[in-house]
Amino acid sequence: MRPSKALERRLAGRIADIPVVDVHSHVPSAAPCARTLRDLLGYHYFTELAHSAGMNAEVIAPDRPDEEMLPELLDAMENINNTVQYSWMMELARELFGFEDDRLTRDNWQPLDEAIRRAADDENRARAVLSRANIEKVFLTNSFDDDLEGIDTDLFVPALRLDDLVFGFQDESVRESLQRVTGVELAGGRSLAEALGRLVERFRVRGARSVAISLPPGFEVCQVDEAAFDRVVQNALRGARISQDVHVLQSGMLLKVAENCGHLGLCFQIMYGVVRGAYEHGVLQGTDLPVAGCSLSGLLPLLNGFPEVTFCLSVLSAGQLQELAAYGWLVQNVVLSGHWWYLNVPARIERDLAARLQSVPKNKLIGYYSDAYKVEFALAKFNMYRRILSRVLARDFVEAGFGAEEDAVRIASLLLRENPIRIMRL
């Protein structure tokens, strides 16, 4: 049943006034805004959907000039104008650049491109976009060896992404980079533990409030003793094959990082359930898929072993949503965070959000994050979430008898701003 339009409108108006904290994005701090239309349409959601719908991957080759590539990509995007992803593009084009047409086509893209280029000349553009979106802070995704100098920490919060390090430690260049940024010469398990501690501290002193990693389906963290960790690290440093022990290495690194998070008061964001490179014919960033039916139980050694660390969990498959809610229901140091990737669709968010609101303590919910690659998309995505949140609170909270309108606004403030600030210790 659809909620009262008047109630939903009132809630939407009040929720729009709540500044939000975006706890996960891929926005590059040195170039947070689009400088051309290509910067926006190159977002993997558009290219992977257009490719899936039949577009040749060569259309978006990096060396093709905009005047050739964009018309062909826009032709292909005619097949995806039914999707929420397309609606994001149209909403940001209207709100930020004054675009007035209903569809973006090969015949009308150039004025939009020109408007984007003009706007990019404003050195305060990122601040203006975030102000228009009512977004207070945006968390970044930083590789372990990123240069953290010069980040505008009034707007952006660094976050240590661990994927390259944990899953790429056998690569000599990765080890060399770790030694360079930490000043620790790697010789075995003890020195790697020291390097990881220095790395987490390096990020913390530069304003980081979390570490993050995406894990494949079925990944199980195992308990690792010091002797086993030292042995496998030494073998990796020698370039020996460690295929049978690689899980010991990866688990040991995660356990060491979690220990440091506990010492330094950082959250641990875990996005669970993605198979990287699953579709070998995909376009850039369009090769990863979920697996239904895998369990979160492999994370229990982390959750049980470090009760002082807050773990912010996201999942990729709808089959994991009930289990995720149960973890939020029961496990004190688990927070449910956002609606990730393939689940970031209004129909799915609406059902899952209603279930979370009716089963998980309200102080353990981070409502949404943008996962955006440019700040313009954060505007469109959070606008979408605010509309869904208004509808769900009206129908499944107020009209369902769980609380009054004022209570609903209070919950919205917790999900969008207060919980992220408290949980991330901003």
Short mmCIF file of C-alpha atoms in Angstrom, two decimals:
data_model
loop_
_atom_site.label_atom_id
_atom_site.label_comp_id
_atom_site.label_asym_id
_atom_site.label_seq_id
_atom_site.Cartn_x
_atom_site.Cartn_y
_atom_site.Cartn_z
CA MET A 1 0.00 0.00 0.00
CA ARG A 2 1.34 3.41 -0.91
CA PRO A 3 1.71 5.83 2.02
CA SER A 4 -0.17 9.09 2.38
CA LYS A 5 1.17 11.53 -0.19
CA ALA A 6 0.97 14.40 2.28
CA LEU A 7 2.96 12.51 4.92
CA GLU A 8 5.55 11.38 2.40
CA ARG A 9 5.95 14.95 1.09
CA ARG A 10 6.38 16.36 4.58
CA LEU A 11 9.00 13.78 5.43
CA ALA A 12 10.79 14.34 2.12
CA GLY A 13 11.02 18.06 2.78
CA ARG A 14 12.45 17.60 6.25
CA ILE A 15 14.83 14.82 5.23
CA ALA A 16 16.18 16.99 2.41
CA ASP A 17 17.35 19.46 5.07
CA ILE A 18 19.53 16.87 6.85
CA PRO A 19 23.23 17.12 5.88
CA VAL A 20 24.60 13.70 5.03
CA VAL A 21 27.93 11.91 5.42
CA ASP A 22 28.96 9.71 2.50
CA VAL A 23 31.05 6.92 4.06
CA HIS A 24 32.27 5.29 0.84
CA SER A 25 33.14 6.70 -2.57
CA HIS A 26 35.79 6.42 -5.25
CA VAL A 27 36.00 10.17 -5.78
CA PRO A 28 39.61 11.18 -6.55
CA SER A 29 40.54 14.01 -4.22
CA ALA A 30 42.74 15.66 -6.86
CA ALA A 31 39.95 15.68 -9.47
CA PRO A 32 36.65 15.27 -7.64
CA CYS A 33 34.45 16.88 -10.30
CA ALA A 34 33.79 16.05 -13.92
CA ARG A 35 35.67 18.21 -16.39
CA THR A 36 33.90 16.82 -19.46
CA LEU A 37 30.81 14.79 -20.28
CA ARG A 38 33.11 11.86 -20.92
CA ASP A 39 34.11 11.93 -17.25
CA LEU A 40 30.47 11.24 -16.37
CA LEU A 41 29.45 8.84 -19.12
CA GLY A 42 32.64 6.88 -18.56
CA TYR A 43 31.23 5.78 -15.18
CA HIS A 44 31.28 2.00 -15.32
CA TYR A 45 27.53 1.72 -14.74
CA PHE A 46 26.90 3.26 -18.16
CA THR A 47 29.66 1.55 -20.09
CA GLU A 48 28.97 -1.91 -18.67
CA LEU A 49 25.21 -1.60 -19.22
CA ALA A 50 25.67 -0.33 -22.77
CA HIS A 51 28.13 -3.14 -23.47
CA SER A 52 25.74 -5.70 -21.97
CA ALA A 53 23.00 -4.35 -24.24
CA GLY A 54 25.14 -4.98 -27.32
CA MET A 55 27.61 -2.13 -27.72
CA ASN A 56 31.04 -3.07 -29.05
CA ALA A 57 33.72 -2.51 -26.41
CA GLU A 58 35.85 -0.66 -28.97
CA VAL A 59 33.35 2.21 -28.89
CA ILE A 60 34.77 3.38 -25.57
CA ALA A 61 38.46 2.86 -26.35
CA PRO A 62 40.48 5.43 -24.36
CA ASP A 63 42.16 6.87 -27.47
CA ARG A 64 38.90 7.63 -29.31
CA PRO A 65 38.10 11.36 -29.39
CA ASP A 66 34.97 12.54 -27.63
CA GLU A 67 33.24 13.62 -30.82
CA GLU A 68 33.41 10.03 -32.09
CA MET A 69 32.97 8.08 -28.88
CA LEU A 70 30.17 9.98 -27.15
CA PRO A 71 27.57 9.84 -29.97
CA GLU A 72 28.06 6.08 -30.34
CA LEU A 73 27.88 5.51 -26.58
CA LEU A 74 24.73 7.61 -26.40
CA ASP A 75 23.17 5.58 -29.20
CA ALA A 76 23.88 2.44 -27.18
CA MET A 77 22.47 4.06 -24.05
CA GLU A 78 19.05 4.22 -25.69
CA ASN A 79 18.76 0.63 -24.51
CA ILE A 80 19.36 1.53 -20.88
CA ASN A 81 17.12 4.57 -20.43
CA ASN A 82 14.77 2.35 -18.44
CA THR A 83 17.34 1.96 -15.65
CA VAL A 84 17.88 3.84 -12.41
CA GLN A 85 21.47 4.44 -13.50
CA TYR A 86 20.27 6.44 -16.49
CA SER A 87 17.97 8.42 -14.19
CA TRP A 88 20.99 9.46 -12.10
CA MET A 89 22.61 10.96 -15.17
CA MET A 90 19.50 12.87 -16.15
CA GLU A 91 18.91 14.17 -12.63
CA LEU A 92 22.43 15.50 -12.16
CA ALA A 93 22.39 16.98 -15.68
CA ARG A 94 19.23 18.91 -14.84
CA GLU A 95 20.17 19.98 -11.32
CA LEU A 96 23.80 20.85 -11.84
CA PHE A 97 24.05 21.90 -15.49
CA GLY A 98 20.59 23.14 -16.49
CA PHE A 99 19.97 20.38 -19.04
CA GLU A 100 16.30 20.50 -20.07
CA ASP A 101 15.69 17.64 -22.51
CA ASP A 102 14.10 14.34 -21.43
CA ARG A 103 16.83 12.23 -23.01
CA LEU A 104 20.52 12.66 -23.72
CA THR A 105 21.28 11.81 -27.34
CA ARG A 106 23.85 12.23 -30.08
CA ASP A 107 21.94 15.36 -31.14
CA ASN A 108 21.98 17.27 -27.86
CA TRP A 109 25.09 16.21 -25.89
CA GLN A 110 27.37 19.06 -26.91
CA PRO A 111 25.67 21.88 -24.92
CA LEU A 112 25.81 19.68 -21.83
CA ASP A 113 29.48 18.98 -22.43
CA GLU A 114 30.14 22.70 -22.75
CA ALA A 115 28.26 23.41 -19.51
CA ILE A 116 30.34 20.80 -17.68
CA ARG A 117 33.56 22.29 -19.04
CA ARG A 118 32.56 25.80 -17.95
CA ALA A 119 31.61 24.64 -14.45
CA ALA A 120 34.90 22.77 -14.06
CA ASP A 121 36.82 26.06 -14.29
CA ASP A 122 35.50 27.04 -10.85
CA GLU A 123 38.17 26.07 -8.30
CA ASN A 124 35.44 25.73 -5.66
CA ARG A 125 33.31 23.46 -7.83
CA ALA A 126 33.47 20.39 -5.56
CA ARG A 127 32.36 22.42 -2.57
CA ALA A 128 29.50 23.93 -4.59
CA VAL A 129 28.27 20.52 -5.79
CA LEU A 130 28.41 19.00 -2.31
CA SER A 131 26.62 22.02 -0.88
CA ARG A 132 23.87 21.66 -3.49
CA ALA A 133 23.64 17.95 -2.60
CA ASN A 134 23.68 18.77 1.15
CA ILE A 135 26.59 16.39 1.66
CA GLU A 136 28.84 17.31 4.55
CA LYS A 137 31.73 14.84 4.15
CA VAL A 138 32.78 12.29 1.55
CA PHE A 139 34.99 9.32 2.37
CA LEU A 140 37.60 8.48 -0.26
CA THR A 141 39.09 5.17 -1.34
CA ASN A 142 42.88 5.38 -1.07
CA SER A 143 45.36 2.71 -2.05
CA PHE A 144 47.87 1.91 0.69
CA ASP A 145 50.65 3.77 -1.15
CA ASP A 146 48.66 6.88 -2.15
CA ASP A 147 50.10 10.32 -1.54
CA LEU A 148 47.83 11.71 1.17
CA GLU A 149 49.18 15.25 1.09
CA GLY A 150 46.94 18.01 -0.19
CA ILE A 151 43.59 16.33 0.51
CA ASP A 152 40.95 18.91 1.43
CA THR A 153 39.94 17.35 4.75
CA ASP A 154 37.13 19.87 5.18
CA LEU A 155 35.32 17.93 2.45
CA PHE A 156 37.05 14.56 2.15
CA VAL A 157 38.04 11.80 4.57
CA PRO A 158 40.86 9.45 3.53
CA ALA A 159 40.17 5.71 3.86
CA LEU A 160 42.76 2.95 3.58
CA ARG A 161 41.70 0.39 0.97
CA LEU A 162 43.41 -2.94 1.58
CA ASP A 163 42.56 -5.00 -1.51
CA ASP A 164 45.78 -4.38 -3.43
CA LEU A 165 47.90 -5.11 -0.38
CA VAL A 166 46.12 -8.17 1.03
CA PHE A 167 45.48 -9.87 -2.30
CA GLY A 168 48.60 -8.59 -4.05
CA PHE A 169 51.30 -9.12 -1.42
CA GLN A 170 53.00 -11.77 -3.54
CA ASP A 171 53.72 -9.08 -6.15
CA GLU A 172 57.22 -7.73 -5.54
CA SER A 173 56.22 -4.20 -6.54
CA VAL A 174 53.49 -4.22 -3.86
CA ARG A 175 56.00 -5.26 -1.20
CA GLU A 176 58.45 -2.61 -2.34
CA SER A 177 55.75 0.05 -2.11
CA LEU A 178 54.81 -1.07 1.38
CA GLN A 179 58.46 -0.84 2.48
CA ARG A 180 58.76 2.61 0.91
CA VAL A 181 55.72 4.16 2.58
CA THR A 182 56.33 2.59 6.02
CA GLY A 183 60.12 2.54 6.20
CA VAL A 184 60.05 -1.08 7.39
CA GLU A 185 62.30 -3.63 5.69
CA LEU A 186 60.27 -6.80 5.32
CA ALA A 187 61.96 -9.94 6.61
CA GLY A 188 59.14 -12.04 8.07
CA GLY A 189 55.87 -12.00 9.96
CA ARG A 190 57.01 -9.65 12.71
CA SER A 191 58.28 -7.00 10.30
CA LEU A 192 55.12 -7.25 8.19
CA ALA A 193 53.02 -6.74 11.32
CA GLU A 194 55.12 -3.66 12.12
CA ALA A 195 54.69 -2.33 8.59
CA LEU A 196 50.91 -2.80 8.75
CA GLY A 197 50.81 -0.96 12.07
CA ARG A 198 52.76 1.95 10.64
CA LEU A 199 50.56 1.98 7.56
CA VAL A 200 47.33 2.24 9.55
CA GLU A 201 48.90 4.94 11.72
CA ARG A 202 50.05 6.82 8.60
CA PHE A 203 46.46 7.03 7.45
CA ARG A 204 45.06 7.88 10.87
CA VAL A 205 47.31 10.89 11.39
CA ARG A 206 46.21 12.22 8.00
CA GLY A 207 42.55 12.10 8.95
CA ALA A 208 41.46 8.56 8.04
CA ARG A 209 38.61 7.13 10.07
CA SER A 210 38.31 3.69 8.52
CA VAL A 211 40.00 0.93 6.60
CA ALA A 212 38.11 -0.95 3.92
CA ILE A 213 38.29 -4.12 1.84
CA SER A 214 36.08 -6.04 -0.57
CA LEU A 215 36.13 -9.80 -0.08
CA PRO A 216 35.13 -12.60 -2.44
CA PRO A 217 32.18 -14.92 -1.70
CA GLY A 218 33.02 -17.61 0.78
CA PHE A 219 36.16 -15.90 2.05
CA GLU A 220 36.88 -17.30 5.51
CA VAL A 221 39.19 -15.60 7.97
CA CYS A 222 41.16 -18.29 9.78
CA GLN A 223 43.00 -18.05 13.06
CA VAL A 224 46.74 -17.71 12.39
CA ASP A 225 49.53 -18.31 14.91
CA GLU A 226 52.70 -16.26 14.77
CA ALA A 227 54.90 -19.12 13.60
CA ALA A 228 52.64 -19.97 10.65
CA PHE A 229 52.35 -16.31 9.70
CA ASP A 230 56.12 -15.83 9.82
CA ARG A 231 56.72 -18.92 7.70
CA VAL A 232 54.30 -17.94 4.94
CA VAL A 233 55.54 -14.33 4.88
CA GLN A 234 59.13 -15.47 4.53
CA ASN A 235 58.15 -17.82 1.72
CA ALA A 236 56.35 -15.00 -0.07
CA LEU A 237 59.37 -12.73 0.31
CA ARG A 238 61.56 -15.39 -1.27
CA GLY A 239 59.17 -15.67 -4.20
CA ALA A 240 58.22 -19.25 -3.31
CA ARG A 241 54.83 -20.64 -4.31
CA ILE A 242 52.44 -20.31 -1.37
CA SER A 243 49.20 -21.31 -3.06
CA GLN A 244 48.28 -23.71 -0.25
CA ASP A 245 49.13 -21.14 2.43
CA VAL A 246 47.89 -17.97 0.77
CA HIS A 247 44.81 -17.94 2.98
CA VAL A 248 47.07 -17.94 6.04
CA LEU A 249 48.85 -14.87 4.66
CA GLN A 250 45.63 -13.02 3.83
CA SER A 251 43.92 -13.89 7.10
CA GLY A 252 47.00 -12.97 9.08
CA MET A 253 47.15 -9.56 7.43
CA LEU A 254 43.47 -8.90 8.09
CA LEU A 255 43.87 -9.90 11.72
CA LYS A 256 46.87 -7.58 12.13
CA VAL A 257 44.99 -4.68 10.53
CA ALA A 258 41.96 -5.30 12.75
CA GLU A 259 44.21 -5.28 15.80
CA ASN A 260 45.55 -1.88 14.78
CA CYS A 261 42.04 -0.59 14.15
CA GLY A 262 41.27 -1.51 17.74
CA HIS A 263 44.31 0.35 19.05
CA LEU A 264 43.66 3.45 16.94
CA GLY A 265 39.87 3.63 17.02
CA LEU A 266 39.24 3.07 13.31
CA CYS A 267 36.24 1.35 11.78
CA PHE A 268 36.66 -1.61 9.46
CA GLN A 269 34.43 -1.43 6.38
CA ILE A 270 33.94 -4.81 4.68
CA MET A 271 32.12 -5.21 1.38
CA TYR A 272 31.45 -8.90 1.00
CA GLY A 273 30.61 -11.11 -1.92
CA VAL A 274 32.22 -9.86 -5.17
CA VAL A 275 33.99 -12.15 -7.64
CA ARG A 276 36.55 -9.99 -9.39
CA GLY A 277 37.07 -10.61 -13.10
CA ALA A 278 34.21 -13.10 -13.32
CA TYR A 279 33.10 -12.00 -16.80
CA GLU A 280 36.20 -12.08 -18.94
CA HIS A 281 34.66 -10.24 -21.90
CA GLY A 282 33.53 -7.22 -19.90
CA VAL A 283 34.62 -3.62 -20.34
CA LEU A 284 36.87 -1.84 -17.85
CA GLN A 285 35.38 -2.15 -14.33
CA GLY A 286 32.55 -4.20 -15.81
CA THR A 287 33.79 -7.72 -15.07
CA ASP A 288 32.76 -8.34 -11.44
CA LEU A 289 29.72 -10.33 -10.29
CA PRO A 290 28.05 -11.54 -7.07
CA VAL A 291 27.38 -15.11 -6.00
CA ALA A 292 24.08 -15.94 -4.34
CA GLY A 293 23.94 -18.12 -1.26
CA CYS A 294 27.35 -17.51 0.28
CA SER A 295 27.52 -16.91 4.04
CA LEU A 296 29.01 -14.18 6.18
CA SER A 297 30.13 -16.77 8.75
CA GLY A 298 33.70 -16.59 7.47
CA LEU A 299 33.96 -13.16 9.08
CA LEU A 300 33.26 -14.45 12.59
CA PRO A 301 36.95 -14.73 13.61
CA LEU A 302 37.22 -10.98 13.01
CA LEU A 303 33.91 -10.11 14.66
CA ASN A 304 34.54 -12.35 17.67
CA GLY A 305 38.24 -11.62 17.92
CA PHE A 306 38.00 -7.83 17.98
CA PRO A 307 34.87 -6.78 19.89
CA GLU A 308 36.36 -3.29 20.31
CA VAL A 309 36.35 -2.73 16.51
CA THR A 310 33.21 -1.63 14.69
CA PHE A 311 32.74 -3.57 11.45
CA CYS A 312 30.57 -1.82 8.86
CA LEU A 313 29.25 -4.55 6.58
CA SER A 314 27.79 -4.42 3.08
CA VAL A 315 26.80 -7.32 0.87
CA LEU A 316 26.35 -7.79 -2.87
CA SER A 317 23.68 -10.49 -3.15
CA ALA A 318 20.03 -10.29 -2.12
CA GLY A 319 20.45 -13.80 -0.74
CA GLN A 320 22.72 -12.37 1.97
CA LEU A 321 20.41 -9.58 3.14
CA GLN A 322 18.54 -11.55 5.80
CA GLU A 323 21.80 -12.91 7.21
CA LEU A 324 23.27 -9.40 7.24
CA ALA A 325 20.24 -8.10 9.14
CA ALA A 326 20.63 -10.95 11.65
CA TYR A 327 24.25 -9.95 12.25
CA GLY A 328 23.11 -6.39 12.88
CA TRP A 329 20.37 -7.71 15.14
CA LEU A 330 22.71 -9.82 17.29
CA VAL A 331 26.38 -8.84 16.94
CA GLN A 332 27.20 -5.72 18.93
CA ASN A 333 30.17 -4.59 16.84
CA VAL A 334 28.42 -4.97 13.47
CA VAL A 335 26.85 -2.01 11.68
CA LEU A 336 24.80 -2.36 8.47
CA SER A 337 26.09 0.06 5.86
CA GLY A 338 24.44 1.21 2.65
CA HIS A 339 23.14 -0.70 -0.35
CA TRP A 340 26.04 -1.85 -2.45
CA TRP A 341 26.34 -1.99 -6.23
CA TYR A 342 23.88 -4.55 -7.69
CA LEU A 343 21.57 -3.98 -4.72
CA ASN A 344 21.59 -0.21 -5.27
CA VAL A 345 18.25 -0.25 -7.08
CA PRO A 346 15.15 1.48 -5.63
CA ALA A 347 12.92 -1.59 -5.57
CA ARG A 348 15.55 -3.59 -3.68
CA ILE A 349 16.57 -0.74 -1.36
CA GLU A 350 12.94 -0.13 -0.43
CA ARG A 351 12.31 -3.72 0.67
CA ASP A 352 15.62 -4.08 2.47
CA LEU A 353 15.40 -0.70 4.19
CA ALA A 354 11.96 -1.52 5.57
CA ALA A 355 13.27 -4.81 6.96
CA ARG A 356 16.30 -3.15 8.53
CA LEU A 357 14.19 -0.46 10.18
CA GLN A 358 11.91 -3.09 11.69
CA SER A 359 14.63 -5.48 12.91
CA VAL A 360 17.95 -3.70 13.61
CA PRO A 361 18.67 -1.07 16.31
CA LYS A 362 18.46 2.37 14.76
CA ASN A 363 21.92 3.37 16.05
CA LYS A 364 23.46 0.52 14.00
CA LEU A 365 22.35 1.67 10.56
CA ILE A 366 24.36 3.77 8.12
CA GLY A 367 21.70 4.53 5.57
CA TYR A 368 23.60 4.99 2.35
CA TYR A 369 26.87 5.67 0.60
CA SER A 370 27.33 6.84 -2.97
CA ASP A 371 30.17 4.63 -4.28
CA ALA A 372 30.53 7.54 -6.72
CA TYR A 373 33.54 8.23 -8.92
CA LYS A 374 32.71 11.93 -9.27
CA VAL A 375 30.86 14.11 -6.74
CA GLU A 376 28.11 14.88 -9.25
CA PHE A 377 26.85 11.32 -8.93
CA ALA A 378 26.71 11.61 -5.14
CA LEU A 379 24.03 14.27 -5.60
CA ALA A 380 21.82 12.09 -7.79
CA LYS A 381 22.31 8.94 -5.73
CA PHE A 382 21.59 10.54 -2.37
CA ASN A 383 18.54 12.27 -3.85
CA MET A 384 17.28 8.83 -4.88
CA TYR A 385 17.91 7.42 -1.40
CA ARG A 386 16.19 10.34 0.33
CA ARG A 387 13.06 9.73 -1.73
CA ILE A 388 13.08 6.03 -0.85
CA LEU A 389 13.73 6.78 2.82
CA SER A 390 10.79 9.22 2.93
CA ARG A 391 8.46 6.64 1.39
CA VAL A 392 9.58 3.78 3.62
CA LEU A 393 9.42 5.82 6.81
CA ALA A 394 5.93 7.04 5.90
CA ARG A 395 4.54 3.62 5.02
CA ASP A 396 6.52 1.11 7.06
CA PHE A 397 7.19 3.18 10.16
CA VAL A 398 4.62 5.91 10.77
CA GLU A 399 1.56 4.40 9.10
CA ALA A 400 2.56 0.91 10.29
CA GLY A 401 2.34 2.20 13.85
CA PHE A 402 6.00 2.00 14.87
CA GLY A 403 6.28 5.69 15.74
CA ALA A 404 5.21 9.24 15.04
CA GLU A 405 6.32 11.59 12.28
CA GLU A 406 8.89 13.23 14.58
CA ASP A 407 10.34 9.82 15.35
CA ALA A 408 10.70 9.15 11.63
CA VAL A 409 12.63 12.39 11.10
CA ARG A 410 14.88 11.48 14.01
CA ILE A 411 15.62 8.09 12.45
CA ALA A 412 16.41 9.73 9.12
CA SER A 413 18.89 12.02 10.86
CA LEU A 414 20.55 9.01 12.50
CA LEU A 415 20.89 7.09 9.22
CA LEU A 416 22.12 9.98 7.12
CA ARG A 417 24.35 11.95 9.50
CA GLU A 418 24.47 11.19 13.20
CA ASN A 419 25.33 7.50 13.01
CA PRO A 420 28.14 7.98 10.47
CA ILE A 421 29.61 10.80 12.56
CA ARG A 422 29.50 8.77 15.78
CA ILE A 423 30.53 5.42 14.31
CA MET A 424 33.39 6.88 12.25
CA ARG A 425 34.42 9.21 15.10
CA LEU A 426 34.37 12.29 12.91
#
